[in-house]
Tab-separated table of C-alpha atoms in Angstrom:
chain	number	residue	atom	x	y	z
V	3	MET	CA	12.985	7.407	4.912
V	4	LYS	CA	14.314	10.790	3.199
V	5	SER	CA	16.405	11.329	0.279
V	6	PHE	CA	17.704	14.507	-1.251
V	7	ILE	CA	19.793	14.893	-4.542
V	8	ALA	CA	20.928	17.794	-6.457
V	9	SER	CA	24.084	18.274	-8.985
V	10	ILE	CA	24.781	20.811	-11.905
V	11	ALA	CA	26.598	19.395	-14.625
V	12	GLY	CA	28.885	21.901	-17.253
V	13	GLY	CA	31.184	21.992	-20.140
V	14	GLY	CA	32.237	24.301	-22.485
V	15	THR	CA	31.678	21.622	-25.497
V	16	ALA	CA	29.048	19.061	-23.484
V	17	GLY	CA	27.385	18.624	-20.244
V	18	VAL	CA	26.448	15.688	-18.957
V	19	ASN	CA	24.473	14.936	-15.852
V	20	ALA	CA	23.006	11.663	-14.429
V	21	ASN	CA	21.359	11.126	-11.027
V	22	VAL	CA	20.282	7.842	-9.808
V	23	ASN	CA	18.162	7.498	-6.581
V	24	VAL	CA	16.721	4.038	-5.082
V	25	ASN	CA	14.685	3.557	-2.031
V	26	TYR	CA	14.116	0.376	-0.528
V	27	ILE	CA	12.097	-0.449	2.780
V	28	GLY	CA	11.294	-3.970	3.864
V	29	GLY	CA	10.653	-5.696	6.451
V	30	LYS	CA	8.076	-6.994	9.168
V	31	THR	CA	5.969	-5.928	12.519
V	32	GLU	CA	4.047	-8.886	14.108
V	33	ALA	CA	1.730	-9.208	17.068
V	34	THR	CA	0.930	-13.103	18.396
V	35	LEU	CA	-0.653	-14.598	20.999
V	36	GLU	CA	-0.017	-18.708	20.370
V	37	ASN	CA	-0.043	-21.908	22.028
V	38	SER	CA	-1.537	-20.516	25.693
V	39	THR	CA	-4.506	-21.508	27.968
V	40	VAL	CA	-5.865	-17.747	28.537
V	41	ASN	CA	-8.026	-16.460	31.537
V	42	SER	CA	-9.083	-20.056	31.852
V	43	THR	CA	-9.180	-19.965	36.044
V	44	LEU	CA	-10.744	-16.450	36.416
V	45	LYS	CA	-14.745	-16.050	36.855
V	46	VAL	CA	-14.917	-12.967	34.802
V	47	ALA	CA	-12.579	-12.818	31.838
V	48	ASP	CA	-10.498	-9.740	30.509
V	49	SER	CA	-10.894	-8.529	27.601
V	50	ILE	CA	-7.670	-9.813	24.887
V	51	ASN	CA	-6.436	-7.380	22.563
V	52	VAL	CA	-3.713	-8.469	19.830
V	53	LYS	CA	-3.025	-5.687	17.823
V	54	ALA	CA	-0.187	-4.808	14.831
V	55	SER	CA	0.241	-1.256	13.430
V	56	ASP	CA	2.851	-0.145	11.059
V	57	TYR	CA	3.754	3.209	9.498
V	58	THR	CA	6.242	3.378	7.026
V	59	ASP	CA	6.656	6.930	5.342
V	60	SER	CA	9.445	7.841	2.565
V	61	ALA	CA	9.974	10.969	0.800
V	62	ALA	CA	12.759	11.370	-2.492
V	63	PHE	CA	13.581	14.695	-4.144
V	64	ILE	CA	16.034	14.699	-7.106
V	65	GLY	CA	17.137	18.029	-8.957
V	66	SER	CA	19.863	17.816	-11.748
V	67	VAL	CA	20.709	20.311	-14.584
V	68	ALA	CA	22.962	20.261	-17.505
V	69	ILE	CA	24.830	22.760	-19.123
V	70	GLY	CA	26.952	22.205	-22.651
V	71	GLY	CA	28.428	25.171	-24.999
V	72	GLY	CA	27.832	22.546	-27.653
V	73	GLY	CA	25.278	19.611	-26.710
V	74	SER	CA	23.997	18.671	-22.940
V	75	VAL	CA	22.160	15.340	-21.384
V	76	GLY	CA	20.677	15.251	-17.957
V	77	ILE	CA	18.792	11.806	-16.853
V	78	SER	CA	17.344	11.570	-13.363
V	79	PRO	CA	15.507	8.368	-12.228
V	80	ASN	CA	14.328	7.885	-9.065
V	81	ASN	CA	12.849	4.501	-7.734
V	82	ASN	CA	11.105	3.858	-4.530
V	83	ARG	CA	9.611	0.808	-3.367
V	84	VAL	CA	7.789	-0.278	0.147
V	85	GLU	CA	7.507	-3.917	0.869
V	86	ARG	CA	6.074	-4.688	4.307
V	87	ASP	CA	4.124	-7.222	6.464
V	88	THR	CA	2.010	-6.455	8.813
V	89	THR	CA	0.522	-9.785	11.036
V	90	ALA	CA	-1.678	-10.059	14.085
V	91	LYS	CA	-2.322	-13.280	15.222
V	92	ILE	CA	-3.884	-15.722	17.641
V	93	ASP	CA	-3.144	-18.973	17.017
V	94	LYS	CA	-3.328	-22.678	19.202
V	95	LEU	CA	-5.252	-20.940	22.168
V	96	LYS	CA	-5.981	-23.832	24.088
V	97	SER	CA	-9.998	-25.441	25.412
V	98	GLY	CA	-10.652	-23.548	28.224
V	99	SER	CA	-9.556	-20.237	27.012
V	100	LYS	CA	-12.011	-17.219	27.520
V	101	ALA	CA	-12.428	-13.413	27.417
V	102	SER	CA	-14.888	-11.016	27.342
V	103	ASP	CA	-14.485	-8.625	24.373
V	104	VAL	CA	-11.331	-9.905	21.800
V	105	VAL	CA	-10.242	-7.828	19.257
V	106	VAL	CA	-7.382	-9.249	17.082
V	107	MET	CA	-6.590	-5.755	14.677
V	108	ALA	CA	-3.405	-5.533	11.952
V	109	ASN	CA	-3.016	-1.771	10.714
V	110	SER	CA	-0.900	-0.833	7.976
V	111	LYS	CA	-0.366	2.596	6.681
V	112	GLN	CA	2.035	3.023	3.635
V	113	GLY	CA	3.072	6.953	2.315
V	114	LEU	CA	5.519	7.872	-0.682
V	115	SER	CA	6.453	10.943	-2.163
V	116	THR	CA	8.504	11.521	-5.139
V	117	LEU	CA	9.991	14.768	-7.114
V	118	THR	CA	11.948	14.627	-9.859
V	119	ALA	CA	12.982	17.600	-11.839
V	120	GLY	CA	15.818	18.158	-14.647
V	121	ALA	CA	16.850	20.349	-17.137
V	122	ALA	CA	19.206	20.512	-20.033
V	123	GLY	CA	20.574	23.616	-21.957
V	124	ALA	CA	22.688	23.651	-24.641
V	125	GLY	CA	23.659	25.848	-27.992
V	126	THR	CA	23.202	22.651	-30.443
V	127	GLY	CA	21.391	19.663	-28.790
V	128	ALA	CA	19.745	18.948	-25.185
V	129	LEU	CA	18.020	16.233	-23.881
V	130	ALA	CA	16.241	16.080	-20.287
V	131	ALA	CA	15.014	12.424	-19.028
V	132	ASN	CA	13.907	11.798	-15.631
V	133	SER	CA	11.138	9.282	-14.211
V	134	SER	CA	9.792	8.680	-10.803
V	135	VAL	CA	8.531	5.435	-9.544
V	136	ALA	CA	6.892	4.573	-6.618
V	137	LEU	CA	5.838	0.767	-5.629
V	138	LEU	CA	4.190	-0.202	-2.562
V	139	GLY	CA	3.233	-3.937	-1.521
V	140	GLY	CA	2.937	-6.165	1.048
V	141	ASN	CA	0.680	-8.105	3.127
V	142	THR	CA	-1.791	-6.958	5.809
V	143	THR	CA	-3.415	-10.088	7.898
V	144	ALA	CA	-5.427	-10.482	11.002
V	145	GLU	CA	-6.172	-13.836	11.811
V	146	ILE	CA	-7.289	-16.782	14.609
V	147	THR	CA	-6.423	-20.064	13.710
V	148	ASN	CA	-6.388	-23.487	15.241
V	149	SER	CA	-7.868	-22.079	18.402
V	150	ASN	CA	-10.609	-23.188	20.791
V	151	LEU	CA	-11.759	-19.703	22.328
V	152	THR	CA	-15.290	-18.751	24.482
V	153	VAL	CA	-16.031	-14.872	24.472
V	154	LYS	CA	-18.502	-12.048	24.476
V	155	SER	CA	-17.875	-10.381	21.017
V	156	LEU	CA	-14.896	-10.590	18.569
V	157	ASP	CA	-13.724	-8.678	16.038
V	158	VAL	CA	-10.901	-9.609	13.713
V	159	TYR	CA	-9.691	-6.658	10.963
V	160	ALA	CA	-7.128	-6.269	8.687
V	161	ASP	CA	-6.912	-2.567	7.654
V	162	HIS	CA	-4.612	-1.160	4.767
V	163	TYR	CA	-4.000	2.440	3.641
V	164	ALA	CA	-1.927	3.706	0.969
V	165	ARG	CA	-1.190	7.210	-0.218
V	166	ALA	CA	1.442	8.235	-3.140
V	167	HIS	CA	2.542	11.034	-4.851
V	168	VAL	CA	4.616	11.315	-7.596
V	169	LEU	CA	5.896	14.440	-9.638
V	170	ALA	CA	8.232	14.184	-12.734
V	171	GLY	CA	9.195	17.460	-14.953
V	172	SER	CA	11.823	17.378	-17.245
V	173	ALA	CA	12.738	20.597	-19.427
V	174	ALA	CA	15.332	21.037	-22.609
V	175	LEU	CA	16.404	24.418	-24.511
V	176	THR	CA	18.769	24.703	-27.371
V	177	GLY	CA	19.331	26.580	-30.446
V	178	VAL	CA	18.793	23.430	-32.794
V	179	GLY	CA	16.969	20.571	-31.519
V	180	ALA	CA	15.611	19.963	-27.789
V	181	GLY	CA	14.004	17.072	-26.194
V	182	GLY	CA	12.173	16.739	-22.705
V	183	VAL	CA	10.959	13.619	-21.365
V	184	ALA	CA	9.390	12.498	-18.235
V	185	ILE	CA	7.665	9.460	-16.531
V	186	SER	CA	5.902	8.567	-13.991
V	187	VAL	CA	4.817	5.131	-12.292
V	188	THR	CA	2.284	4.225	-9.095
V	189	ASN	CA	1.172	0.873	-8.172
V	190	ASP	CA	-0.119	-0.950	-5.037
V	191	LYS	CA	0.088	-4.341	-4.917
V	192	SER	CA	-0.807	-5.728	-1.794
V	193	HIS	CA	-2.729	-8.443	-0.077
V	194	VAL	CA	-5.366	-7.677	2.612
V	195	LYS	CA	-6.767	-10.480	4.555
V	196	SER	CA	-8.737	-10.977	8.513
V	197	GLN	CA	-9.779	-14.914	8.952
V	198	ILE	CA	-11.016	-17.406	11.518
V	199	ALA	CA	-9.861	-20.691	10.608
V	200	THR	CA	-9.631	-24.028	12.060
V	201	SER	CA	-11.510	-22.855	15.272
V	202	THR	CA	-13.861	-22.925	17.880
V	203	ILE	CA	-15.459	-19.673	18.984
V	204	SER	CA	-18.213	-20.484	21.578
V	205	MET	CA	-20.250	-17.710	23.392
V	206	ASN	CA	-20.324	-16.673	26.413
V	207	SER	CA	-24.150	-16.598	26.870
V	208	ASN	CA	-26.919	-16.582	24.124
V	209	SER	CA	-27.055	-13.497	22.210
V	210	SER	CA	-24.147	-11.724	24.034
V	211	GLY	CA	-22.371	-10.157	21.156
V	212	GLU	CA	-21.108	-9.351	17.550
V	213	VAL	CA	-18.729	-11.734	15.746
V	214	LYS	CA	-16.989	-9.760	12.911
V	215	VAL	CA	-14.459	-10.688	10.437
V	216	ARG	CA	-13.846	-7.315	8.116
V	217	ALA	CA	-10.817	-6.678	5.563
V	218	LYS	CA	-10.209	-3.138	3.895
V	219	SER	CA	-7.779	-1.502	1.861
V	220	ASP	CA	-8.034	1.851	1.091
V	221	SER	CA	-5.141	3.437	-1.920
V	222	SER	CA	-5.253	6.737	-3.333
V	223	PHE	CA	-2.552	7.389	-5.917
V	224	GLU	CA	-1.914	10.758	-7.550
V	225	SER	CA	0.901	11.604	-10.469
V	226	THR	CA	1.733	14.676	-12.516
V	227	THR	CA	3.964	14.798	-15.624
V	228	ALA	CA	5.572	17.578	-17.160
V	229	ALA	CA	7.704	18.157	-20.255
V	230	VAL	CA	9.268	20.997	-22.057
V	231	GLY	CA	11.502	20.797	-25.161
V	232	LEU	CA	12.174	24.213	-27.015
V	233	GLY	CA	14.263	24.353	-29.947
V	234	LEU	CA	14.598	28.012	-30.606
V	235	GLU	CA	16.043	27.975	-34.171
V	236	GLY	CA	15.446	24.446	-35.145
V	237	PHE	CA	13.665	21.338	-33.685
V	238	GLY	CA	11.627	20.521	-30.096
V	239	ALA	CA	9.899	17.749	-28.592
V	240	ALA	CA	8.372	16.544	-25.671
V	241	GLY	CA	6.910	13.628	-23.962
V	242	SER	CA	5.450	12.863	-20.770
V	243	ILE	CA	3.556	9.180	-19.750
V	244	GLY	CA	1.915	8.552	-16.512
V	245	VAL	CA	0.851	5.334	-15.325
V	246	ASN	CA	-0.872	4.353	-12.189
V	247	TYR	CA	-3.057	1.099	-11.619
V	248	THR	CA	-3.759	-0.920	-8.718
V	249	GLU	CA	-3.759	-4.934	-8.209
V	250	ASN	CA	-5.092	-5.137	-4.397
V	251	THR	CA	-6.754	-8.255	-3.361
V	252	VAL	CA	-8.986	-7.902	-0.110
V	253	ASP	CA	-10.112	-11.426	1.499
V	254	ALA	CA	-12.619	-12.210	4.371
V	255	ASN	CA	-12.696	-15.525	5.362
V	256	VAL	CA	-14.372	-18.150	8.101
V	257	TYR	CA	-13.609	-21.569	7.299
V	258	ASN	CA	-13.573	-24.753	8.826
V	259	SER	CA	-14.718	-23.190	12.271
V	260	THR	CA	-17.709	-23.274	14.433
V	261	ILE	CA	-18.939	-19.883	15.779
V	262	GLY	CA	-21.340	-20.245	18.557
V	263	SER	CA	-24.034	-23.067	19.450
V	264	ALA	CA	-27.836	-23.745	19.497
V	265	SER	CA	-27.934	-22.626	22.827
V	266	LYS	CA	-25.522	-19.893	22.896
V	267	ARG	CA	-25.843	-17.774	19.875
V	268	ALA	CA	-24.060	-14.671	18.571
V	269	ARG	CA	-26.020	-11.456	18.189
V	270	SER	CA	-24.527	-11.565	14.717
V	271	VAL	CA	-21.919	-13.117	12.660
V	272	SER	CA	-20.452	-10.452	9.508
V	273	VAL	CA	-17.911	-11.081	7.073
V	274	SER	CA	-16.954	-8.368	5.057
V	275	SER	CA	-14.294	-7.139	2.370
V	276	GLU	CA	-13.790	-3.715	1.323
V	277	ASP	CA	-11.702	-1.897	-1.604
V	278	LEU	CA	-11.447	2.223	-1.931
V	279	SER	CA	-8.708	2.320	-4.782
V	280	LYS	CA	-8.545	5.366	-6.559
V	281	VAL	CA	-5.911	6.671	-9.001
V	282	TYR	CA	-5.033	10.170	-10.579
V	283	GLY	CA	-3.188	11.260	-13.335
V	284	TYR	CA	-1.843	14.534	-14.748
V	285	GLY	CA	0.021	15.728	-17.352
V	286	GLY	CA	0.992	18.506	-20.070
V	287	THR	CA	3.831	18.836	-22.711
V	288	LEU	CA	5.037	21.921	-24.661
V	289	GLY	CA	7.274	21.729	-27.741
V	290	GLY	CA	8.019	24.058	-29.863
V	291	GLY	CA	10.744	24.874	-32.664
V	292	THR	CA	11.107	27.579	-35.547
V	293	TYR	CA	10.932	24.393	-38.076
V	294	ALA	CA	8.767	21.768	-36.072
V	295	GLY	CA	7.508	20.995	-32.607
V	296	ILE	CA	5.861	17.767	-31.186
V	297	GLY	CA	4.348	17.418	-27.725
V	298	LEU	CA	2.508	14.510	-26.480
V	299	ALA	CA	1.202	13.698	-22.840
V	300	VAL	CA	-0.039	10.134	-22.088
V	301	ASN	CA	-1.870	8.966	-18.825
V	302	VAL	CA	-3.137	5.527	-18.027
V	303	GLY	CA	-4.984	4.240	-15.287
V	304	SER	CA	-5.873	1.036	-13.918
V	305	ILE	CA	-7.676	-0.221	-10.860
V	306	ASN	CA	-7.592	-4.143	-10.699
V	307	SER	CA	-8.292	-5.061	-7.143
V	308	LYS	CA	-10.773	-7.915	-5.939
V	309	THR	CA	-12.572	-8.363	-2.646
V	310	HIS	CA	-13.577	-12.095	-1.489
V	311	ASP	CA	-15.858	-12.590	1.583
V	312	ASN	CA	-16.083	-16.508	1.997
V	313	LEU	CA	-17.887	-18.325	4.910
V	314	TYR	CA	-17.562	-22.261	4.000
V	315	LYS	CA	-16.102	-25.447	5.218
């Protein structure tokens, strides 16, 4: 999804310009094998691949200019949200189902880019305020549930990849009083889960192959905010605020299930979860005036993600 908005407003006495952009992408992608008996009549069983992949990209660009002989105000909020579910699932495979190599994989990729820029100019007073918001979320799930399956090897893998780049800039110029404000916010609140639950996984021979249950999240968010407020013959103030935070949960579970037997064991069983969250924030301000100038830049980054590896009955 892409959106572009640009406008200019002017007046002999006052100029007011307001642009609002809202983008939302929801929905789901699913791949499911269920309530079946697979390869039961074959002497040499084929492989099984159940894969769901989703790639979502959104870009939004807003520009506004307000000019007034006396006063001017320019405001541009830019809000973007992606919230999609990606699921790959094997459910209720009946006894007698078998396969060589089995892969159940859910892969989700999300990207957001936003740019918001605004300027206000006037003879007496000017205010420019702009914001860019990028929010990501959803569920990425790969699982085998309520199934009986004989395999050579098994890989259950859920992978979430997210990138966001946000830029917000404001500039106000006036003869007496000017204010420039820029705000950017990025957030990823996703749940990534891989699991084998309430199932019996038998191996077709002793030490035949690996059983892996893996979940991974890789998020990287970057925001830049800049504001300028110049009062040529009076007061100028500028403020920029950047907030970047992640709240991902990454789970890899095996519960209430049997994998292999005393005579036919898997070569190895691994259960792993991984989170690779990164946040970067950059901010700058310039406030100036003949009498006084104030500039304030604040950047806050927080990574509050959780990983769980569970093997239990």
